[in-house]
GROMACS .gro file of C-alpha atoms in nm:
model
  447
    1UNK     CA    1  11.995  12.233   3.910
    2UNK     CA    2  11.680  12.424   4.065
    3UNK     CA    3  11.435  12.180   3.900
    4UNK     CA    4  11.641  11.871   4.017
    5UNK     CA    5  11.613  12.001   4.379
    6UNK     CA    6  11.239  12.061   4.316
    7UNK     CA    7  11.184  11.696   4.193
    8UNK     CA    8  11.398  11.544   4.477
    9UNK     CA    9  11.190  11.745   4.732
   10UNK     CA   10  10.869  11.632   4.588
   11UNK     CA   11  10.970  11.265   4.591
   12UNK     CA   12  11.093  11.287   4.946
   13UNK     CA   13  10.776  11.468   5.080
   14UNK     CA   14  10.540  11.224   4.895
   15UNK     CA   15  10.689  10.903   5.018
   16UNK     CA   16  10.510  10.830   5.341
   17UNK     CA   17  10.169  11.010   5.311
   18UNK     CA   18   9.845  10.819   5.356
   19UNK     CA   19   9.553  11.075   5.318
   20UNK     CA   20   9.434  11.299   5.022
   21UNK     CA   21   9.496  11.633   5.239
   22UNK     CA   22   9.832  11.510   5.375
   23UNK     CA   23   9.937  11.444   4.992
   24UNK     CA   24   9.829  11.798   4.885
   25UNK     CA   25  10.018  11.958   5.182
   26UNK     CA   26  10.327  11.768   5.118
   27UNK     CA   27  10.348  11.849   4.746
   28UNK     CA   28  10.265  12.240   4.836
   29UNK     CA   29  10.539  12.238   5.090
   30UNK     CA   30  10.805  12.085   4.842
   31UNK     CA   31  10.705  12.330   4.573
   32UNK     CA   32  10.699  12.642   4.781
   33UNK     CA   33  11.076  12.700   4.793
   34UNK     CA   34  11.096  12.690   4.413
   35UNK     CA   35  10.767  12.837   4.282
   36UNK     CA   36  10.567  13.148   4.414
   37UNK     CA   37  10.196  13.040   4.455
   38UNK     CA   38   9.918  13.078   4.717
   39UNK     CA   39   9.693  12.782   4.609
   40UNK     CA   40   9.749  12.419   4.492
   41UNK     CA   41   9.492  12.204   4.330
   42UNK     CA   42   9.521  11.804   4.292
   43UNK     CA   43   9.257  11.712   4.035
   44UNK     CA   44   9.273  11.331   4.067
   45UNK     CA   45   9.169  11.359   4.432
   46UNK     CA   46   8.993  11.669   4.450
   47UNK     CA   47   9.233  11.806   4.720
   48UNK     CA   48   9.283  12.187   4.745
   49UNK     CA   49   9.521  12.370   4.989
   50UNK     CA   50   9.577  12.732   5.033
   51UNK     CA   51   9.871  12.933   5.222
   52UNK     CA   52   9.718  13.067   5.536
   53UNK     CA   53   9.960  13.260   5.777
   54UNK     CA   54  10.258  13.075   5.661
   55UNK     CA   55  10.077  12.710   5.678
   56UNK     CA   56   9.918  12.506   5.388
   57UNK     CA   57   9.564  12.432   5.502
   58UNK     CA   58   9.325  12.221   5.306
   59UNK     CA   59   8.994  12.398   5.193
   60UNK     CA   60   8.657  12.299   5.051
   61UNK     CA   61   8.627  12.514   4.732
   62UNK     CA   62   8.572  12.502   4.343
   63UNK     CA   63   8.880  12.510   4.127
   64UNK     CA   64   8.995  12.853   4.013
   65UNK     CA   65   8.987  12.937   3.650
   66UNK     CA   66   9.310  13.128   3.659
   67UNK     CA   67   9.517  12.834   3.792
   68UNK     CA   68   9.817  12.731   3.607
   69UNK     CA   69   9.861  12.375   3.505
   70UNK     CA   70  10.192  12.304   3.637
   71UNK     CA   71  10.184  11.923   3.542
   72UNK     CA   72   9.913  11.676   3.448
   73UNK     CA   73   9.666  11.684   3.730
   74UNK     CA   74   9.846  11.939   3.923
   75UNK     CA   75   9.762  12.323   3.916
   76UNK     CA   76   9.863  12.614   4.105
   77UNK     CA   77   9.745  12.982   4.150
   78UNK     CA   78  10.073  13.178   4.085
   79UNK     CA   79  10.165  13.505   4.301
   80UNK     CA   80  10.462  13.550   4.062
   81UNK     CA   81  10.620  13.431   3.757
   82UNK     CA   82  10.709  13.074   3.675
   83UNK     CA   83  11.085  13.014   3.697
   84UNK     CA   84  11.235  12.924   3.357
   85UNK     CA   85  11.399  12.602   3.494
   86UNK     CA   86  11.056  12.462   3.588
   87UNK     CA   87  10.878  12.577   3.290
   88UNK     CA   88  11.020  12.319   3.072
   89UNK     CA   89  10.794  12.046   2.943
   90UNK     CA   90  11.042  11.757   3.035
   91UNK     CA   91  11.038  11.878   3.402
   92UNK     CA   92  10.658  11.909   3.414
   93UNK     CA   93  10.628  11.557   3.271
   94UNK     CA   94  10.848  11.417   3.536
   95UNK     CA   95  10.672  11.599   3.813
   96UNK     CA   96  10.324  11.483   3.659
   97UNK     CA   97  10.458  11.131   3.681
   98UNK     CA   98  10.563  11.159   4.044
   99UNK     CA   99  10.218  11.301   4.137
  100UNK     CA  100  10.047  11.028   3.944
  101UNK     CA  101  10.252  10.753   4.126
  102UNK     CA  102  10.176  10.919   4.476
  103UNK     CA  103   9.812  10.941   4.398
  104UNK     CA  104   9.781  10.592   4.304
  105UNK     CA  105   9.978  10.478   4.587
  106UNK     CA  106   9.737  10.674   4.797
  107UNK     CA  107   9.439  10.486   4.647
  108UNK     CA  108   9.588  10.157   4.727
  109UNK     CA  109   9.658  10.249   5.090
  110UNK     CA  110   9.302  10.365   5.135
  111UNK     CA  111   9.153  10.053   4.976
  112UNK     CA  112   9.371   9.841   5.215
  113UNK     CA  113   9.266  10.047   5.520
  114UNK     CA  114   8.898  10.020   5.412
  115UNK     CA  115   8.950   9.634   5.388
  116UNK     CA  116   9.130   9.628   5.718
  117UNK     CA  117   8.845   9.799   5.884
  118UNK     CA  118   8.578   9.568   5.741
  119UNK     CA  119   8.804   9.271   5.852
  120UNK     CA  120   8.824   9.404   6.207
  121UNK     CA  121   8.443   9.474   6.212
  122UNK     CA  122   8.391   9.115   6.076
  123UNK     CA  123   8.626   8.965   6.323
  124UNK     CA  124   8.446   9.147   6.611
  125UNK     CA  125   8.105   9.016   6.514
  126UNK     CA  126   8.239   8.661   6.442
  127UNK     CA  127   8.381   8.660   6.801
  128UNK     CA  128   8.066   8.792   6.961
  129UNK     CA  129   7.854   8.511   6.774
  130UNK     CA  130   8.108   8.233   6.893
  131UNK     CA  131   8.074   8.379   7.242
  132UNK     CA  132   7.705   8.360   7.249
  133UNK     CA  133   7.715   8.001   7.086
  134UNK     CA  134   7.992   7.861   7.318
  135UNK     CA  135   8.101   8.102   7.595
  136UNK     CA  136   8.442   8.040   7.694
  137UNK     CA  137   8.690   8.159   7.960
  138UNK     CA  138   9.010   8.070   8.134
  139UNK     CA  139   8.856   8.171   8.462
  140UNK     CA  140   8.722   7.888   8.671
  141UNK     CA  141   8.442   8.015   8.872
  142UNK     CA  142   8.247   7.749   9.044
  143UNK     CA  143   8.245   7.916   9.384
  144UNK     CA  144   7.989   8.201   9.454
  145UNK     CA  145   8.279   8.444   9.544
  146UNK     CA  146   8.468   8.394   9.230
  147UNK     CA  147   8.136   8.399   9.015
  148UNK     CA  148   8.080   8.741   9.157
  149UNK     CA  149   8.408   8.863   9.052
  150UNK     CA  150   8.386   8.713   8.707
  151UNK     CA  151   8.045   8.867   8.659
  152UNK     CA  152   8.172   9.209   8.736
  153UNK     CA  153   8.478   9.147   8.493
  154UNK     CA  154   8.244   9.059   8.208
  155UNK     CA  155   8.004   9.355   8.299
  156UNK     CA  156   8.286   9.618   8.255
  157UNK     CA  157   8.477   9.432   7.962
  158UNK     CA  158   8.276   9.612   7.688
  159UNK     CA  159   8.348   9.961   7.829
  160UNK     CA  160   8.667  10.159   7.828
  161UNK     CA  161   8.631  10.217   8.206
  162UNK     CA  162   8.951  10.190   8.428
  163UNK     CA  163   8.947   9.887   8.651
  164UNK     CA  164   9.121   9.829   8.993
  165UNK     CA  165   9.153   9.466   9.063
  166UNK     CA  166   9.231   9.395   9.424
  167UNK     CA  167   9.317   9.064   9.631
  168UNK     CA  168   9.580   8.881   9.803
  169UNK     CA  169   9.921   8.800   9.619
  170UNK     CA  170   9.883   8.486   9.412
  171UNK     CA  171   9.507   8.477   9.366
  172UNK     CA  172   9.490   8.528   8.974
  173UNK     CA  173   9.434   8.896   8.921
  174UNK     CA  174   9.614   8.903   8.588
  175UNK     CA  175   9.395   8.625   8.469
  176UNK     CA  176   9.093   8.819   8.525
  177UNK     CA  177   9.258   9.124   8.358
  178UNK     CA  178   9.311   8.891   8.050
  179UNK     CA  179   8.954   8.793   8.079
  180UNK     CA  180   8.839   9.168   8.074
  181UNK     CA  181   9.075   9.241   7.776
  182UNK     CA  182   8.958   8.927   7.586
  183UNK     CA  183   8.588   9.022   7.608
  184UNK     CA  184   8.666   9.381   7.513
  185UNK     CA  185   8.638   9.575   7.185
  186UNK     CA  186   9.014   9.586   7.222
  187UNK     CA  187   9.066   9.222   7.205
  188UNK     CA  188   9.246   9.250   6.863
  189UNK     CA  189   9.502   9.488   6.991
  190UNK     CA  190   9.778   9.408   7.245
  191UNK     CA  191   9.746   9.379   7.615
  192UNK     CA  192  10.088   9.470   7.781
  193UNK     CA  193  10.179   9.397   8.135
  194UNK     CA  194  10.418   9.555   8.392
  195UNK     CA  195  10.485   9.448   8.743
  196UNK     CA  196  10.544   9.797   8.908
  197UNK     CA  197  10.737   9.623   9.195
  198UNK     CA  198  10.981   9.441   8.974
  199UNK     CA  199  11.168   9.747   8.851
  200UNK     CA  200  11.375  10.013   9.047
  201UNK     CA  201  11.231  10.370   9.031
  202UNK     CA  202  11.482  10.496   8.789
  203UNK     CA  203  11.356  10.255   8.525
  204UNK     CA  204  10.985  10.250   8.595
  205UNK     CA  205  10.914  10.583   8.415
  206UNK     CA  206  11.118  10.489   8.118
  207UNK     CA  207  10.943  10.168   8.089
  208UNK     CA  208  10.595  10.325   8.116
  209UNK     CA  209  10.635  10.656   7.922
  210UNK     CA  210  10.952  10.590   7.706
  211UNK     CA  211  11.261  10.809   7.677
  212UNK     CA  212  11.438  10.999   7.408
  213UNK     CA  213  11.800  10.935   7.308
  214UNK     CA  214  12.037  11.083   7.545
  215UNK     CA  215  11.784  11.127   7.824
  216UNK     CA  216  12.005  10.953   8.063
  217UNK     CA  217  12.335  10.752   8.061
  218UNK     CA  218  12.295  10.449   7.841
  219UNK     CA  219  11.995  10.585   7.645
  220UNK     CA  220  12.171  10.544   7.305
  221UNK     CA  221  11.834  10.529   7.114
  222UNK     CA  222  11.470  10.651   7.174
  223UNK     CA  223  11.249  10.400   7.310
  224UNK     CA  224  10.869  10.392   7.314
  225UNK     CA  225  10.717  10.305   7.653
  226UNK     CA  226  10.432  10.069   7.727
  227UNK     CA  227  10.152  10.336   7.707
  228UNK     CA  228  10.270  10.412   7.345
  229UNK     CA  229  10.313  10.031   7.252
  230UNK     CA  230   9.958   9.959   7.403
  231UNK     CA  231   9.785  10.244   7.202
  232UNK     CA  232   9.420  10.142   7.134
  233UNK     CA  233   9.484   9.832   7.348
  234UNK     CA  234   9.509   9.744   7.714
  235UNK     CA  235   9.775   9.804   7.959
  236UNK     CA  236   9.785   9.597   8.293
  237UNK     CA  237   9.979   9.745   8.576
  238UNK     CA  238  10.043   9.503   8.841
  239UNK     CA  239  10.123   9.607   9.211
  240UNK     CA  240  10.040   9.961   9.113
  241UNK     CA  241  10.075  10.048   9.494
  242UNK     CA  242  10.476   9.998   9.446
  243UNK     CA  243  10.498  10.317   9.222
  244UNK     CA  244  10.719  10.601   9.321
  245UNK     CA  245  10.561  10.952   9.380
  246UNK     CA  246  10.725  11.088   9.063
  247UNK     CA  247  10.565  10.782   8.855
  248UNK     CA  248  10.234  10.835   9.037
  249UNK     CA  249  10.221  11.201   8.923
  250UNK     CA  250  10.312  11.117   8.568
  251UNK     CA  251  10.047  10.836   8.553
  252UNK     CA  252   9.786  11.071   8.692
  253UNK     CA  253   9.871  11.310   8.406
  254UNK     CA  254   9.843  11.054   8.143
  255UNK     CA  255   9.511  10.929   8.278
  256UNK     CA  256   9.374  11.292   8.297
  257UNK     CA  257   9.501  11.440   7.960
  258UNK     CA  258   9.537  11.111   7.758
  259UNK     CA  259   9.896  11.244   7.659
  260UNK     CA  260  10.235  11.172   7.767
  261UNK     CA  261  10.589  11.295   7.743
  262UNK     CA  262  10.885  11.072   7.701
  263UNK     CA  263  11.185  11.105   7.960
  264UNK     CA  264  11.420  11.372   7.816
  265UNK     CA  265  11.149  11.485   7.545
  266UNK     CA  266  10.926  11.787   7.501
  267UNK     CA  267  10.667  11.656   7.246
  268UNK     CA  268  10.326  11.548   7.368
  269UNK     CA  269  10.213  11.223   7.241
  270UNK     CA  270   9.840  11.122   7.221
  271UNK     CA  271   9.753  10.779   7.359
  272UNK     CA  272   9.440  10.589   7.391
  273UNK     CA  273   9.491  10.305   7.635
  274UNK     CA  274   9.232  10.110   7.849
  275UNK     CA  275   9.404  10.066   8.181
  276UNK     CA  276   9.369   9.778   8.424
  277UNK     CA  277   9.562   9.805   8.767
  278UNK     CA  278   9.592   9.555   9.030
  279UNK     CA  279   9.711   9.558   9.390
  280UNK     CA  280   9.746   9.330   9.681
  281UNK     CA  281   9.763   9.619   9.904
  282UNK     CA  282   9.497   9.858  10.065
  283UNK     CA  283   9.541  10.184   9.846
  284UNK     CA  284   9.280  10.350  10.056
  285UNK     CA  285   9.508  10.282  10.371
  286UNK     CA  286   9.799  10.415  10.168
  287UNK     CA  287   9.626  10.724  10.097
  288UNK     CA  288   9.552  10.770  10.461
  289UNK     CA  289   9.930  10.742  10.565
  290UNK     CA  290  10.032  10.961  10.273
  291UNK     CA  291  10.221  10.712  10.057
  292UNK     CA  292   9.986  10.702   9.759
  293UNK     CA  293   9.827  11.002   9.591
  294UNK     CA  294   9.451  11.034   9.670
  295UNK     CA  295   9.386  11.186   9.323
  296UNK     CA  296   9.536  10.897   9.146
  297UNK     CA  297   9.353  10.655   9.377
  298UNK     CA  298   9.033  10.785   9.267
  299UNK     CA  299   9.124  10.785   8.892
  300UNK     CA  300   9.225  10.415   8.947
  301UNK     CA  301   8.934  10.304   9.158
  302UNK     CA  302   8.664  10.374   8.912
  303UNK     CA  303   8.541  10.008   8.884
  304UNK     CA  304   8.681   9.774   9.158
  305UNK     CA  305   8.679   9.402   9.151
  306UNK     CA  306   8.815   9.189   9.445
  307UNK     CA  307   8.954   8.854   9.369
  308UNK     CA  308   8.881   8.609   9.654
  309UNK     CA  309   9.156   8.420   9.823
  310UNK     CA  310   9.165   8.055   9.753
  311UNK     CA  311   9.056   7.956  10.107
  312UNK     CA  312   8.730   8.149  10.026
  313UNK     CA  313   8.658   7.973   9.699
  314UNK     CA  314   8.677   7.605   9.799
  315UNK     CA  315   8.431   7.487   9.535
  316UNK     CA  316   8.693   7.605   9.273
  317UNK     CA  317   8.970   7.391   9.426
  318UNK     CA  318   8.914   7.059   9.235
  319UNK     CA  319   8.861   7.194   8.894
  320UNK     CA  320   9.148   7.438   8.951
  321UNK     CA  321   9.376   7.162   9.042
  322UNK     CA  322   9.267   6.944   8.746
  323UNK     CA  323   9.316   7.246   8.509
  324UNK     CA  324   9.657   7.331   8.637
  325UNK     CA  325   9.780   6.962   8.639
  326UNK     CA  326   9.685   6.933   8.278
  327UNK     CA  327   9.899   7.233   8.184
  328UNK     CA  328  10.184   7.141   8.402
  329UNK     CA  329  10.190   6.792   8.250
  330UNK     CA  330  10.197   6.931   7.897
  331UNK     CA  331  10.478   7.161   8.001
  332UNK     CA  332  10.667   6.860   8.157
  333UNK     CA  333  10.589   6.634   7.872
  334UNK     CA  334  10.422   6.371   8.060
  335UNK     CA  335  10.068   6.221   8.076
  336UNK     CA  336   9.838   6.375   8.359
  337UNK     CA  337   9.808   6.104   8.628
  338UNK     CA  338   9.461   6.059   8.812
  339UNK     CA  339   9.358   6.306   9.078
  340UNK     CA  340   9.256   6.079   9.368
  341UNK     CA  341   9.009   6.154   9.626
  342UNK     CA  342   9.282   6.134   9.879
  343UNK     CA  343   9.488   6.391   9.705
  344UNK     CA  344   9.206   6.635   9.667
  345UNK     CA  345   9.126   6.572  10.045
  346UNK     CA  346   9.489   6.670  10.149
  347UNK     CA  347   9.462   6.971   9.909
  348UNK     CA  348   9.133   7.073  10.058
  349UNK     CA  349   9.281   7.060  10.427
  350UNK     CA  350   9.560   7.302  10.334
  351UNK     CA  351   9.515   7.677  10.418
  352UNK     CA  352   9.673   7.809  10.101
  353UNK     CA  353   9.825   8.121  10.209
  354UNK     CA  354  10.010   8.170   9.883
  355UNK     CA  355   9.661   8.098   9.698
  356UNK     CA  356   9.657   7.982   9.337
  357UNK     CA  357  10.027   8.052   9.268
  358UNK     CA  358  10.105   7.813   9.575
  359UNK     CA  359   9.882   7.550   9.434
  360UNK     CA  360  10.055   7.558   9.095
  361UNK     CA  361  10.398   7.506   9.282
  362UNK     CA  362  10.260   7.225   9.492
  363UNK     CA  363  10.124   7.044   9.197
  364UNK     CA  364  10.431   7.084   8.981
  365UNK     CA  365  10.635   6.931   9.272
  366UNK     CA  366  10.386   6.659   9.322
  367UNK     CA  367  10.405   6.559   8.949
  368UNK     CA  368  10.793   6.558   8.962
  369UNK     CA  369  10.792   6.351   9.280
  370UNK     CA  370  10.540   6.121   9.148
  371UNK     CA  371  10.739   6.050   8.835
  372UNK     CA  372  10.447   6.136   8.620
  373UNK     CA  373  10.248   5.807   8.756
  374UNK     CA  374  10.086   5.980   9.056
  375UNK     CA  375  10.074   6.303   9.265
  376UNK     CA  376  10.318   6.280   9.556
  377UNK     CA  377  10.233   6.586   9.758
  378UNK     CA  378  10.509   6.767   9.948
  379UNK     CA  379  10.564   6.678  10.295
  380UNK     CA  380  10.398   6.998  10.444
  381UNK     CA  381  10.058   6.896  10.254
  382UNK     CA  382  10.097   6.527  10.347
  383UNK     CA  383  10.060   6.617  10.713
  384UNK     CA  384   9.738   6.749  10.885
  385UNK     CA  385   9.704   7.114  10.871
  386UNK     CA  386   9.878   7.300  11.164
  387UNK     CA  387   9.673   7.492  11.418
  388UNK     CA  388   9.589   7.838  11.286
  389UNK     CA  389   9.834   8.036  11.508
  390UNK     CA  390  10.075   8.312  11.376
  391UNK     CA  391  10.023   8.410  11.021
  392UNK     CA  392   9.763   8.142  10.953
  393UNK     CA  393   9.555   8.302  11.266
  394UNK     CA  394   9.579   8.647  11.085
  395UNK     CA  395   9.470   8.471  10.762
  396UNK     CA  396   9.166   8.316  10.930
  397UNK     CA  397   9.078   8.657  11.082
  398UNK     CA  398   9.098   8.829  10.748
  399UNK     CA  399   8.880   8.539  10.600
  400UNK     CA  400   8.618   8.550  10.884
  401UNK     CA  401   8.599   8.943  10.827
  402UNK     CA  402   8.573   8.922  10.454
  403UNK     CA  403   8.300   8.649  10.461
  404UNK     CA  404   8.090   8.879  10.701
  405UNK     CA  405   8.143   9.195  10.490
  406UNK     CA  406   8.049   9.004  10.187
  407UNK     CA  407   7.746   8.848  10.346
  408UNK     CA  408   7.625   9.209  10.451
  409UNK     CA  409   7.733   9.393  10.132
  410UNK     CA  410   7.989   9.589  10.340
  411UNK     CA  411   7.740   9.693  10.622
  412UNK     CA  412   7.917   9.715  10.960
  413UNK     CA  413   7.658   9.867  11.197
  414UNK     CA  414   7.334   9.731  11.298
  415UNK     CA  415   7.175   9.393  11.408
  416UNK     CA  416   7.229   9.276  11.050
  417UNK     CA  417   7.593   9.420  11.018
  418UNK     CA  418   7.901   9.269  10.998
  419UNK     CA  419   8.008   9.346  11.354
  420UNK     CA  420   7.697   9.184  11.498
  421UNK     CA  421   7.770   8.866  11.299
  422UNK     CA  422   8.115   8.834  11.441
  423UNK     CA  423   8.015   8.949  11.795
  424UNK     CA  424   8.242   9.235  11.783
  425UNK     CA  425   8.189   9.610  11.853
  426UNK     CA  426   8.170   9.808  11.544
  427UNK     CA  427   8.476  10.015  11.647
  428UNK     CA  428   8.667   9.708  11.726
  429UNK     CA  429   8.595   9.552  11.377
  430UNK     CA  430   8.694   9.876  11.198
  431UNK     CA  431   9.017   9.872  11.379
  432UNK     CA  432   9.103   9.511  11.289
  433UNK     CA  433   8.996   9.618  10.916
  434UNK     CA  434   9.241   9.900  10.918
  435UNK     CA  435   9.512   9.674  11.052
  436UNK     CA  436   9.466   9.412  10.779
  437UNK     CA  437   9.408   9.650  10.503
  438UNK     CA  438   9.051   9.551  10.434
  439UNK     CA  439   8.857   9.824  10.250
  440UNK     CA  440   8.472   9.820  10.321
  441UNK     CA  441   8.395   9.956   9.980
  442UNK     CA  442   8.518   9.649   9.802
  443UNK     CA  443   8.212   9.458   9.939
  444UNK     CA  444   7.945   9.718   9.858
  445UNK     CA  445   7.728   9.554   9.607
  446UNK     CA  446   7.685   9.796   9.282
  447UNK     CA  447   7.381   9.988   9.241
   0.00000   0.00000   0.00000
């Protein structure tokens, strides 16, 4: 009976090991309750473990001449006598067969791992060659403002640096995040996405960091969060300014320690994730009024990219409209009708407060109204643009300030500063910037 328990224990212990050292430690742990020994040697893979303060540790050493051959390829240095039930040749043969099978399985796993690493390396080289021969991107950047944003994205893509993408709602921050991931060494790994404003506070932490079974009502099984699922890949957190104070604290800890603890759990889990955060709010203003942690803000704002509003990238409007129309027509199962000059002129006259997202909605409506034969623009675009008052006036003021800051690389004071360009006192300009949530640092050119 003792011998059967030993065999069962070794079988169970060697089932899921993937390295020589792990295999030697697993066999030693399974044998220890039945055989008194201080050292185990696996000859086929040259792995040796010794007992050190109650734990089996691998060592680099020569074989011992006093080792007892317990089974073919398996020797132990005994500290007591070998139990009679285990000393039988039949049991040793069975044990030797298990060890031999585990060793051959290990060799196969290691060969597969080596081939996988080579395949990933070859894939990265091939993608780099293709990129050099035919650069491609889903980001349309004809305007200088968007070219600047794309250039910064391409510059940071090859590094694991945390990126903060800012810009108004609907400008395409997620598209730029996907471009960063696509050009990064992590492109073969997943890029996961969470809209932090779409979930209640009670679910955000579980979604990000996971939870253990029984952590809260309804948690009937353990759940791996997005950080675990995106291990060695990229995690995109949209509307990061919507995170609760508790979630902010946990996110800061993960960024600092590269470890997380599931909700309701005690174990620390290592994670390697490239984080890209996005917001349409001014995080610096939120820090000033105490609604966002300053230490988390500085962890996120390592490399900032501002995506311009659609009204500030008019040179992109026509190619954007054509590209979006093609995608929408494919979705609707119709041919793409011609985009006439009259249609483009009406599109160009609109202020686009909803940015690219509004353009997508307008074009989908126009395709449906036109029956697939033409673009029938909705009534509000068919009319001349309304005078810039109310919200549109605020949008125009924001656009004017941002243009001046971009032209002066964020400089406010002096004859060549943004305040002088706008005919405002520097203090008045700064007051308007605070009210509109405009961060001067987003326009400072990198050194």
